[in-house]
PDB file of C-alpha atoms in Angstrom:
ATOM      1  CA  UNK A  12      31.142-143.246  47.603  1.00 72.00           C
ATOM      2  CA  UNK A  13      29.209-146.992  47.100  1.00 84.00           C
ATOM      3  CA  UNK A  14      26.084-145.297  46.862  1.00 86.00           C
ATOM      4  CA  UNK A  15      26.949-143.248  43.660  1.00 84.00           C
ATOM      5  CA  UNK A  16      28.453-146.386  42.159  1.00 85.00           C
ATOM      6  CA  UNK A  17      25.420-147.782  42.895  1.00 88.00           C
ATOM      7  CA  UNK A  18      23.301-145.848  41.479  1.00 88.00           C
ATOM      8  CA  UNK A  19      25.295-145.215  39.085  1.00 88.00           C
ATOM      9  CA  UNK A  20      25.545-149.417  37.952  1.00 89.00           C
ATOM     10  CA  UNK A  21      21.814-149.020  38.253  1.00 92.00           C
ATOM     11  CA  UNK A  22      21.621-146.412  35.408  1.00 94.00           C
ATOM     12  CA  UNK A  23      23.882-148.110  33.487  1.00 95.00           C
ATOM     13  CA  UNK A  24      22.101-151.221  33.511  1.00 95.00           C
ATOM     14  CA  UNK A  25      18.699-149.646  32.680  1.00 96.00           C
ATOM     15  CA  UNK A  26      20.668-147.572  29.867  1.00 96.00           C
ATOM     16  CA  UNK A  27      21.887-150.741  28.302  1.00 96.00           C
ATOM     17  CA  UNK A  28      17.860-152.486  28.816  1.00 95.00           C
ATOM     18  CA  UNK A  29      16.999-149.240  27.038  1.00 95.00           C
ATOM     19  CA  UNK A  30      19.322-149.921  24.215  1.00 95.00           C
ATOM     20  CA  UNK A  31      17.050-153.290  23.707  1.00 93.00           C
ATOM     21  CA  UNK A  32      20.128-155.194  22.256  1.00 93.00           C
ATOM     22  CA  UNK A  33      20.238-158.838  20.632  1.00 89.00           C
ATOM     23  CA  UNK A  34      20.326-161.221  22.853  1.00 84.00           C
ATOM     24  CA  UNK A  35      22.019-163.816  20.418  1.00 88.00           C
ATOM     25  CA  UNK A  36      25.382-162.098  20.007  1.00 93.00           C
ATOM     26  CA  UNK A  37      27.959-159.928  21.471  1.00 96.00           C
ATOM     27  CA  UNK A  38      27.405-156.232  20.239  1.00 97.00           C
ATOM     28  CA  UNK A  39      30.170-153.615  20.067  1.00 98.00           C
ATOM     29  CA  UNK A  40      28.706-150.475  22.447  1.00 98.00           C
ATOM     30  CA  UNK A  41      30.454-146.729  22.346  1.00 98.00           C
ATOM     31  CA  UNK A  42      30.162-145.307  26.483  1.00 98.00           C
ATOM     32  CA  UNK A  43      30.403-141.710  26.330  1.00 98.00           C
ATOM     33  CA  UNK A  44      32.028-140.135  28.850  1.00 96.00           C
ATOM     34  CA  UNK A  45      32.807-143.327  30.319  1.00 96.00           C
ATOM     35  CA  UNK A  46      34.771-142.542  33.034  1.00 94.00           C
ATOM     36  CA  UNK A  47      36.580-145.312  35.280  1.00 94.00           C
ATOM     37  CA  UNK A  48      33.850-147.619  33.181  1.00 95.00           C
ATOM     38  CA  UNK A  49      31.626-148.691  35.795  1.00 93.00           C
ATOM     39  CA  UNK A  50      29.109-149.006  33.070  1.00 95.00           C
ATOM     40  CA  UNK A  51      31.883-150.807  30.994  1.00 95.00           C
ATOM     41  CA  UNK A  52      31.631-153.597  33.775  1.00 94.00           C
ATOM     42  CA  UNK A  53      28.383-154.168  33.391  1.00 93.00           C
ATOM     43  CA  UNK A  54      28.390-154.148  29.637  1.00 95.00           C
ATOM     44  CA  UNK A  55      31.058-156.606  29.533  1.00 95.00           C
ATOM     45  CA  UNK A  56      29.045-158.708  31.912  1.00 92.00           C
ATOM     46  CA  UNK A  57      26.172-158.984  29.804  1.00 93.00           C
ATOM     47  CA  UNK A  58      28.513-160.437  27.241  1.00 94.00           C
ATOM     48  CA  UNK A  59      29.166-156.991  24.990  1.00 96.00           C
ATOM     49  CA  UNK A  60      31.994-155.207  23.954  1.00 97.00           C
ATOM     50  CA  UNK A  61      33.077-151.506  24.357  1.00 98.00           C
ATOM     51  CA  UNK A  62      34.909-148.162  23.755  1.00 98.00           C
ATOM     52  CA  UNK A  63      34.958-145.830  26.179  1.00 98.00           C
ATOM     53  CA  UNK A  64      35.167-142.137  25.633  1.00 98.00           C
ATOM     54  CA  UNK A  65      36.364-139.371  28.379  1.00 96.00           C
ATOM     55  CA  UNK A  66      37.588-135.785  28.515  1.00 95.00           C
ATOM     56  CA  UNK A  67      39.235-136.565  31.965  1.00 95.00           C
ATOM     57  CA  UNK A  68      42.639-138.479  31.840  1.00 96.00           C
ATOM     58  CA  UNK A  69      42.256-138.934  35.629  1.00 96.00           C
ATOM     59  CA  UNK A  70      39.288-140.743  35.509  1.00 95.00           C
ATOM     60  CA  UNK A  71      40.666-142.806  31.981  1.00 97.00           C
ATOM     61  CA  UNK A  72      43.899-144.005  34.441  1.00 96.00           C
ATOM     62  CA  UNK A  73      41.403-145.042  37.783  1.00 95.00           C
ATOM     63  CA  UNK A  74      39.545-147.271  34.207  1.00 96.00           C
ATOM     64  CA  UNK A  75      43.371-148.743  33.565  1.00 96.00           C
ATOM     65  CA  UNK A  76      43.980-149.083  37.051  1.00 96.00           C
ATOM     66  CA  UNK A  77      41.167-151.402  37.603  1.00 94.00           C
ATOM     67  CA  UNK A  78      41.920-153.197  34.176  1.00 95.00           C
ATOM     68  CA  UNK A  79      38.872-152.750  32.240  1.00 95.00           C
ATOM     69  CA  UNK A  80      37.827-155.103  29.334  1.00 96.00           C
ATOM     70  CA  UNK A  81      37.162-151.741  27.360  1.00 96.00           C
ATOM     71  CA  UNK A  82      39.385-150.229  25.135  1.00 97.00           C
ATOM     72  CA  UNK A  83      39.710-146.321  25.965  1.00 97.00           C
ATOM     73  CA  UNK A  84      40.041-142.888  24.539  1.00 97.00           C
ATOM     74  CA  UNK A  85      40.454-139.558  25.682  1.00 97.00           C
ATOM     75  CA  UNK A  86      39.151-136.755  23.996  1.00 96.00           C
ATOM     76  CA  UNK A  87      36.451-133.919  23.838  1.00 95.00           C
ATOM     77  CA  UNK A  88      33.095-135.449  22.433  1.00 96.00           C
ATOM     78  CA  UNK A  89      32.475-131.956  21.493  1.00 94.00           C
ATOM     79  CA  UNK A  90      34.655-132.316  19.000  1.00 95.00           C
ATOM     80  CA  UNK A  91      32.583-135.196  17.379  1.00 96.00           C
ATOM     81  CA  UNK A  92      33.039-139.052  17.622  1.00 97.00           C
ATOM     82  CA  UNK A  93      35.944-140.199  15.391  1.00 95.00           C
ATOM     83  CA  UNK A  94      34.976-143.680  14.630  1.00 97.00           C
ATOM     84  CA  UNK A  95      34.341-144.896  11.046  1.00 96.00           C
ATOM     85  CA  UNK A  96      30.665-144.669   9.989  1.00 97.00           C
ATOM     86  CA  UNK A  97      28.135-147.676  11.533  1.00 97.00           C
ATOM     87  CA  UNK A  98      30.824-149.034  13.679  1.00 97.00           C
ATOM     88  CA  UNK A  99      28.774-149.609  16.792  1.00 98.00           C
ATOM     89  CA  UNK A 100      25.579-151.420  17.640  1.00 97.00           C
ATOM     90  CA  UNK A 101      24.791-148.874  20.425  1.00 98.00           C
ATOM     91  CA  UNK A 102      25.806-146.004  22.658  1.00 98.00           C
ATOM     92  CA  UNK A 103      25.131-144.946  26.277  1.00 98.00           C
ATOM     93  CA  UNK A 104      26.429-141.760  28.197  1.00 97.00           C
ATOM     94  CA  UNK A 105      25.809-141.837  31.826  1.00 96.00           C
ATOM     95  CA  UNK A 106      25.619-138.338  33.370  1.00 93.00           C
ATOM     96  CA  UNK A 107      27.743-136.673  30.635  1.00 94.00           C
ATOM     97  CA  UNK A 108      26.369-135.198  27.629  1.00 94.00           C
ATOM     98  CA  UNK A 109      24.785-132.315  29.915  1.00 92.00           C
ATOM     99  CA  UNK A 110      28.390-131.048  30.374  1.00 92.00           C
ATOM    100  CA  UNK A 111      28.362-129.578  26.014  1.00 92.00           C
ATOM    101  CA  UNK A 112      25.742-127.245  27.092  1.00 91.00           C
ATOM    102  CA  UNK A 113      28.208-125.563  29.493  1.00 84.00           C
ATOM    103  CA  UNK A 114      30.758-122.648  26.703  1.00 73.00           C
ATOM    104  CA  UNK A 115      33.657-123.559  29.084  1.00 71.00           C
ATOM    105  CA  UNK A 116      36.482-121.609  26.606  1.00 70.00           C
ATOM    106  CA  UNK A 117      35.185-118.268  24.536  1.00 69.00           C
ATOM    107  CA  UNK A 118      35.282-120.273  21.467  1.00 71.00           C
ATOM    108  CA  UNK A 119      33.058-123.287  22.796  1.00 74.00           C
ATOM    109  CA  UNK A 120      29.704-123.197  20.800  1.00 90.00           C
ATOM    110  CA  UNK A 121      27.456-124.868  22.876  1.00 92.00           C
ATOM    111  CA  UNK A 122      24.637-125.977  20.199  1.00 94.00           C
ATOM    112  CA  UNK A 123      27.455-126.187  17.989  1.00 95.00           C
ATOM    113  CA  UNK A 124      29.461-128.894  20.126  1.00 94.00           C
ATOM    114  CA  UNK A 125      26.270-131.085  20.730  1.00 96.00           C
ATOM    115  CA  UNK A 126      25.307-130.565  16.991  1.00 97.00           C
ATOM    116  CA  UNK A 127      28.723-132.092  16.237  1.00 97.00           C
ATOM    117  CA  UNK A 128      28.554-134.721  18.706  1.00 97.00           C
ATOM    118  CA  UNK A 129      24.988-135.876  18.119  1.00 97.00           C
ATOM    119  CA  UNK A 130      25.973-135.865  13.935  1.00 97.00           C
ATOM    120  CA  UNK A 131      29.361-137.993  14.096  1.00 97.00           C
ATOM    121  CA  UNK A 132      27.352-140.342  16.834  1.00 98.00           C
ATOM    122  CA  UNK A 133      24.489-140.659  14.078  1.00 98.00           C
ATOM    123  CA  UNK A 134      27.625-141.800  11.720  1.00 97.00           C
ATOM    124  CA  UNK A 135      29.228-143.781  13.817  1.00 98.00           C
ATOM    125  CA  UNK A 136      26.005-145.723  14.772  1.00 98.00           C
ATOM    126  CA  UNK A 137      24.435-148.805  12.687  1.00 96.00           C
ATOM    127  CA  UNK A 138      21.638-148.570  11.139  1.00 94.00           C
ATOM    128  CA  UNK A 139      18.481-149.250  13.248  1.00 93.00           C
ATOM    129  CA  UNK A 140      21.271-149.596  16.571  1.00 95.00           C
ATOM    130  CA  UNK A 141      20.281-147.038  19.416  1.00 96.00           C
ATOM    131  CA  UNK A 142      22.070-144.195  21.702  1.00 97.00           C
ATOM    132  CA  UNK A 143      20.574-143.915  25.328  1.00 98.00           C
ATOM    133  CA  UNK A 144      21.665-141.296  26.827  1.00 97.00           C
ATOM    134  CA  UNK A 145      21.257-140.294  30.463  1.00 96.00           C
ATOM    135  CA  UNK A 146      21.638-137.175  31.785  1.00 94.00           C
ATOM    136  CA  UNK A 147      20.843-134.360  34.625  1.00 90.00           C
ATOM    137  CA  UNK A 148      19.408-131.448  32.664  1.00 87.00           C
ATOM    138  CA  UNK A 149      19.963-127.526  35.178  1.00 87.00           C
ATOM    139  CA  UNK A 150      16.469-127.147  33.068  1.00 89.00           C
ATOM    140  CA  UNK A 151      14.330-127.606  29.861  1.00 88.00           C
ATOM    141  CA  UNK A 152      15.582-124.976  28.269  1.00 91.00           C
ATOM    142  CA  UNK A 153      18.855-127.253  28.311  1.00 92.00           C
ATOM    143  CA  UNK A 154      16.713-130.531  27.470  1.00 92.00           C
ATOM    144  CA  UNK A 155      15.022-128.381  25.144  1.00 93.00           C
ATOM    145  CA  UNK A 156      18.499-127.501  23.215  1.00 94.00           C
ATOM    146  CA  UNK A 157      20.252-131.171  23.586  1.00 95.00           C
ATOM    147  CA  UNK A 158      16.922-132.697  21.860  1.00 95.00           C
ATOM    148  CA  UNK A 159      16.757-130.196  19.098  1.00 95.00           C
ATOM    149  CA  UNK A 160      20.364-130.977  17.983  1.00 96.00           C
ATOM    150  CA  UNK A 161      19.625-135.043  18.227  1.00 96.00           C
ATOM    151  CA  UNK A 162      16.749-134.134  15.867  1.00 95.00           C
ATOM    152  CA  UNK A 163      18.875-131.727  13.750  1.00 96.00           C
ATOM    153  CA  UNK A 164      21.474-134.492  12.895  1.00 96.00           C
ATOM    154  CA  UNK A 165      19.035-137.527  11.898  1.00 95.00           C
ATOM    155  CA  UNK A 166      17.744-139.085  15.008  1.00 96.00           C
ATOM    156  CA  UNK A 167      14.195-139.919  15.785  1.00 95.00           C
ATOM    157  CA  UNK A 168      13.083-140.712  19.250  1.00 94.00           C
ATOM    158  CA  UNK A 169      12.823-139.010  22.590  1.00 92.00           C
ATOM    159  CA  UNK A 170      13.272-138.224  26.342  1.00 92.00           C
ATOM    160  CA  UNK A 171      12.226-141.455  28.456  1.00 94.00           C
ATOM    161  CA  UNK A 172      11.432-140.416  32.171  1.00 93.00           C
ATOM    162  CA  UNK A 173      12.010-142.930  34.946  1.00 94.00           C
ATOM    163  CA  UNK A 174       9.770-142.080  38.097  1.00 92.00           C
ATOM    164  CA  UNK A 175       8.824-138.610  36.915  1.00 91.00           C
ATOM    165  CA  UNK A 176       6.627-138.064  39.835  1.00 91.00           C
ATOM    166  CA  UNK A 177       9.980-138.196  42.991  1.00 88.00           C
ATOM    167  CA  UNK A 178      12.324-135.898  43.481  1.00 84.00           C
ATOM    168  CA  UNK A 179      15.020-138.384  44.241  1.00 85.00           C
ATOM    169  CA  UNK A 180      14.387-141.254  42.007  1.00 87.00           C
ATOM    170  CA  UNK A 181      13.348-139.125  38.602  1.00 91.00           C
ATOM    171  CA  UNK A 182      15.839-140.192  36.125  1.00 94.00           C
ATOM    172  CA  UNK A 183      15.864-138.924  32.382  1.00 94.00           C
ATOM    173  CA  UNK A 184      17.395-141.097  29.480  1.00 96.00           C
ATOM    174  CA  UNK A 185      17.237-139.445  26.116  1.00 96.00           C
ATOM    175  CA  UNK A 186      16.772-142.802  23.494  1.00 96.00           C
ATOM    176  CA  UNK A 187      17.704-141.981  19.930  1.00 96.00           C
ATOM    177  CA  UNK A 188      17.163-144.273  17.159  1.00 96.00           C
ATOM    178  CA  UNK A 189      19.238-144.613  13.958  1.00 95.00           C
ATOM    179  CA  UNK A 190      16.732-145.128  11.256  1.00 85.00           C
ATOM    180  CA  UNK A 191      13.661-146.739  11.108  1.00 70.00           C
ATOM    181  CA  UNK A 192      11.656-145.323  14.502  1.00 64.00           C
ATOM    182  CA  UNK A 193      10.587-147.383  16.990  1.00 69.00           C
ATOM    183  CA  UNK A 194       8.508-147.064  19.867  1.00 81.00           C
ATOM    184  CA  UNK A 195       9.560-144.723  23.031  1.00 86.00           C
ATOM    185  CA  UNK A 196       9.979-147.411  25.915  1.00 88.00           C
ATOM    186  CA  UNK A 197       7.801-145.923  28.456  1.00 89.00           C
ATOM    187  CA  UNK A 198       9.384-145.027  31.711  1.00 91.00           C
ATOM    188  CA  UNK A 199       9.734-146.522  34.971  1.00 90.00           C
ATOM    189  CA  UNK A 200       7.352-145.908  37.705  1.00 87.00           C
ATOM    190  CA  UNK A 201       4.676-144.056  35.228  1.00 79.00           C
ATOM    191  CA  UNK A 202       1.742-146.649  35.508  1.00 66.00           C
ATOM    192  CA  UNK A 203       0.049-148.989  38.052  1.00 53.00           C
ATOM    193  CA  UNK A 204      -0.240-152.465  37.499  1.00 47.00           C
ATOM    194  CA  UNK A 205      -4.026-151.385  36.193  1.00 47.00           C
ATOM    195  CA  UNK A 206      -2.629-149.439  33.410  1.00 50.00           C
ATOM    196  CA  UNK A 207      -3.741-146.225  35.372  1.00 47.00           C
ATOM    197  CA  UNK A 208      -1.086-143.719  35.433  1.00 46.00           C
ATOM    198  CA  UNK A 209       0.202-142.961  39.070  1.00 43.00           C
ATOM    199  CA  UNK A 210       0.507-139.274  40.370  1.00 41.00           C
ATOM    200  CA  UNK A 211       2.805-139.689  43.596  1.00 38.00           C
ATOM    201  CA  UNK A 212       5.800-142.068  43.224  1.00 37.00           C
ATOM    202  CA  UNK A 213       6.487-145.946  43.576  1.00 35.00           C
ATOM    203  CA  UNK A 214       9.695-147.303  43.400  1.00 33.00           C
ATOM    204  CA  UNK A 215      10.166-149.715  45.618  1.00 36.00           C
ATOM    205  CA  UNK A 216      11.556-152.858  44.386  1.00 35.00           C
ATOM    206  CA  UNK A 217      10.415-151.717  40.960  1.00 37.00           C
ATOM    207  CA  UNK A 218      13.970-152.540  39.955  1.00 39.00           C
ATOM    208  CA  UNK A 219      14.466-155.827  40.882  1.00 39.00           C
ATOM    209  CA  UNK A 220      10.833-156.189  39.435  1.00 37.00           C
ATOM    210  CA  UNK A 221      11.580-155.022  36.290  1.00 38.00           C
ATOM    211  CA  UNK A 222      14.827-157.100  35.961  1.00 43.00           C
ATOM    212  CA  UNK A 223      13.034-160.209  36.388  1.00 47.00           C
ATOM    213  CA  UNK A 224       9.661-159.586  34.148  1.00 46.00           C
ATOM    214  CA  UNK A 225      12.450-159.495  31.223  1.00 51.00           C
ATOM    215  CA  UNK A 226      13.073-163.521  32.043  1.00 55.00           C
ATOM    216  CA  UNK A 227      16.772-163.002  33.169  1.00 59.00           C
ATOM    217  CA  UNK A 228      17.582-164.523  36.531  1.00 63.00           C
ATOM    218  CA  UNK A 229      18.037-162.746  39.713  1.00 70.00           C
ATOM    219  CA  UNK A 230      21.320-161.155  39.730  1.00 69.00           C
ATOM    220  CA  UNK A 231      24.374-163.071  41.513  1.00 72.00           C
ATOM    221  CA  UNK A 232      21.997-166.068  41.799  1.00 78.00           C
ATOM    222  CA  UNK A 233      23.224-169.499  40.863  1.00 79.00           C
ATOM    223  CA  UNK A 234      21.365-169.378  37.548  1.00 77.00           C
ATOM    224  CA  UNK A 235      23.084-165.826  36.863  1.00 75.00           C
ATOM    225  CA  UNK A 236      26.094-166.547  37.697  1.00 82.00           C
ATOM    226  CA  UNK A 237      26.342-170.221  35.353  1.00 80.00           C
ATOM    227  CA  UNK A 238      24.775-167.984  32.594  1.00 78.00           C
ATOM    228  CA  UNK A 239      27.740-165.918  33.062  1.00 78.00           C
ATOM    229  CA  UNK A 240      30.427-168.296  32.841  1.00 81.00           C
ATOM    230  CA  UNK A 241      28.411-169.450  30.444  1.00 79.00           C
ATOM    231  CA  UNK A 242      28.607-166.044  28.266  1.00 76.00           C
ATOM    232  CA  UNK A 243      33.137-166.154  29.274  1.00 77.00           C
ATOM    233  CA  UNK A 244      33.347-169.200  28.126  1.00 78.00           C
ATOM    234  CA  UNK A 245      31.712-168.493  24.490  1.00 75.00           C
ATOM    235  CA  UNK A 246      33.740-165.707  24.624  1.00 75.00           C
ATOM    236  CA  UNK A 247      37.155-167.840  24.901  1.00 77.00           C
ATOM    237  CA  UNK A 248      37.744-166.764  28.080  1.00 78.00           C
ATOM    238  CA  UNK A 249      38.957-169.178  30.983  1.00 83.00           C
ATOM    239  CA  UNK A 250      36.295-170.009  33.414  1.00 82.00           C
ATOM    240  CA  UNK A 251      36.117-172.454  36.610  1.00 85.00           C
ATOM    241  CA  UNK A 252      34.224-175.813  36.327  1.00 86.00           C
ATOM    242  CA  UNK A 253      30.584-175.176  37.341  1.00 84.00           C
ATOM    243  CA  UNK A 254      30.544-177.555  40.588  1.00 84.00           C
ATOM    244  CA  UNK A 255      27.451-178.392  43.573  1.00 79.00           C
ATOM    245  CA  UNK A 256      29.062-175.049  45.022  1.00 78.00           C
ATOM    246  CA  UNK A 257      29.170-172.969  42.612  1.00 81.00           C
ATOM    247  CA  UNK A 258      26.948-169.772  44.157  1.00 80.00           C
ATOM    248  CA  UNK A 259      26.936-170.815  47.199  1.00 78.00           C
ATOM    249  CA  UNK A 260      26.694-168.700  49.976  1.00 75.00           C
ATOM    250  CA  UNK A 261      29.585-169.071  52.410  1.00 73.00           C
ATOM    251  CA  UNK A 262      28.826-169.676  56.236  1.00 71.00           C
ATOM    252  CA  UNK A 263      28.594-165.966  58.338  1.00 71.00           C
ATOM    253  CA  UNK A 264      32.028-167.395  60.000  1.00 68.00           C
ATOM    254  CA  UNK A 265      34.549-166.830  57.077  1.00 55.00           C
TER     255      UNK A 265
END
C-alpha cells in the first residue's frame, strides 16, 4: 500500500542522513535486503550508487521491473556479504536484518548467521564508512543478540531510537562504525527545542523540520529539483534544459 512505501522512503531517507555521507562525491552504498529498492530510489537521487541484496527473487524481479539504477543480487545475507574487502562507503538494511534471528531450517544458527553477516559487512565496508541498519526487533533479547554480534565482529557504535516515547512512530536504526568511533547521532523526537528531554511524543512535522535544518531544500521544490538535474547531469546522464517552468505547479484543470 502507499502508506508503507511511504514510510518506508521515510526510513530510508533518515537511514542514508544516518550514514552522514560526503556531500562532494558519489559514494558506492550496499542495501541489504533491498527488496524492489525503494530505498535504491532515493539513494540514487541523492546522487549515490548501489548494490542491492535480497533473499526473495520475487521482490529482486518487481526491482527489474521498475528498472532500478542498482545493480542486484540474490542471496542469503546469512551466508555473509561476498564483496571484496572495503568496497563500499556505506550500508543500510531497511526492515531486514531482524529476519537472521529467526532458525528457519534445523541447521540455521541464528547468532551464527548474524555473526557471519555482521563480519563479511565489517570487510566489505571502508574504513571509517558506516552501516545503518533499521529494524523491528519481537524484543531486546533479539536487539540484545543482533548488537552483541555487531560488537563481536569489529564494529563500534549503537542502537539510535527515533521517537522512543510513541507507539507508532518509535523507529530503531542500529549505526555501526568501521573504525575510528564516532559519536551516536541522537534520535529523533528525544529533546525539546530547550535541550530538555521530552517524556510523551512529538512528531509532527519533525521530519520536514529536520530535512531542512541540514540546509538542503524542500523536497520537489524548484531549488530541489535544479539541484537534481544538477547531480544527473554530473553524473553524464541526459537531463532537460532548466527553463522559467521548470517546477512549476500545473493548473488543478490538467
Amino acid at each position: 500500500s502507499s502508506r508503507v512505501v511511504e514510510i518506508q522512503s521515510q526510513m530510508s531517507e533518515r537511514a542514508v542522513e544516518l550514514l552522514g555521507l560526503p556531500e562532494d562525491r558519489p559514494c558506492l552504498l550496499l542495501d541489504v535486503g533491498c527488496g524492489s529498492g525503494l530505498s535504491g530510489d532515493y539513494i540514487s537521487d541523492e546522487g549515490h550508487y548501489w548494490i542491492g541484496m535480497d533473499i526473495s527473487p520475487a521482490m529482486l524481479d518487481v526491482a527489474v521491473e521498475r528498472e532500478v539504477e542498482g545493480d542486484l543480487l540474490l542471496a542469503d545475507v546469512g551466508h555473509g556479504i561476498p564483496f571484496r574487502p572495503g568496497m563500499f562507503d556505506g550500508c543500510i538494511s531497511i526492515s531486514a536484518v531482524q529476519w537472521l534471528c529467526n532458525a528457519d531450517k534445523k541447521s540455521h544458527s541464528p547468532p551464527k548467521r548474524l555473526y557471519r553477516f555482521f563480519s563479511t559487512l565489517y570487510t566489505a565496508l571502508a574504513q571509517g564508512s558506516r552501516a545503518v541498519l533499521q529494524l523491528y526487533p519481537e524484543n531486546s533479547e533479539q536487539l540484545e543478540l543482533i548488537t552483541t554480534q555487531a560488537m563481536r565482529a569489529g564494529f563500534t557504535g549503537g542502537m539510535v531510537v527515533d521517537y522512543p516515547n510513541s507507539a507508532k512512530a518509535k523507529k530503531f536504526f542500529l549505526c555501526l562504525f568501521v573504525g575510528a568511533s564516532g559519536t551516536l547521532p541522537k534520535g529523533l523526537g528525544t529533546e525539546c527545542a530547550d535541550g530538555e528531554e521530552t517524556h510523551h511524543a512529538k512528531f509532527t512535522n519533525e521530519r520536514t523540520r529536520f530535512r531542512n535544518a541540514k540546509g538542503k531544500s524542500v523536497k520537489k521544490s524548484r531549488d530541489w529539483i535544479l539541484e537534481k538535474k544538477e547531480r544527473r547531469r554530473r553524473q553524464g546522464k541526459e537531463v532537460r534544459a532548466d527553463t522559467k517552468y521548470t517546477g512549476r505547479k500545473r493548473r488543478p484543470r490538467f
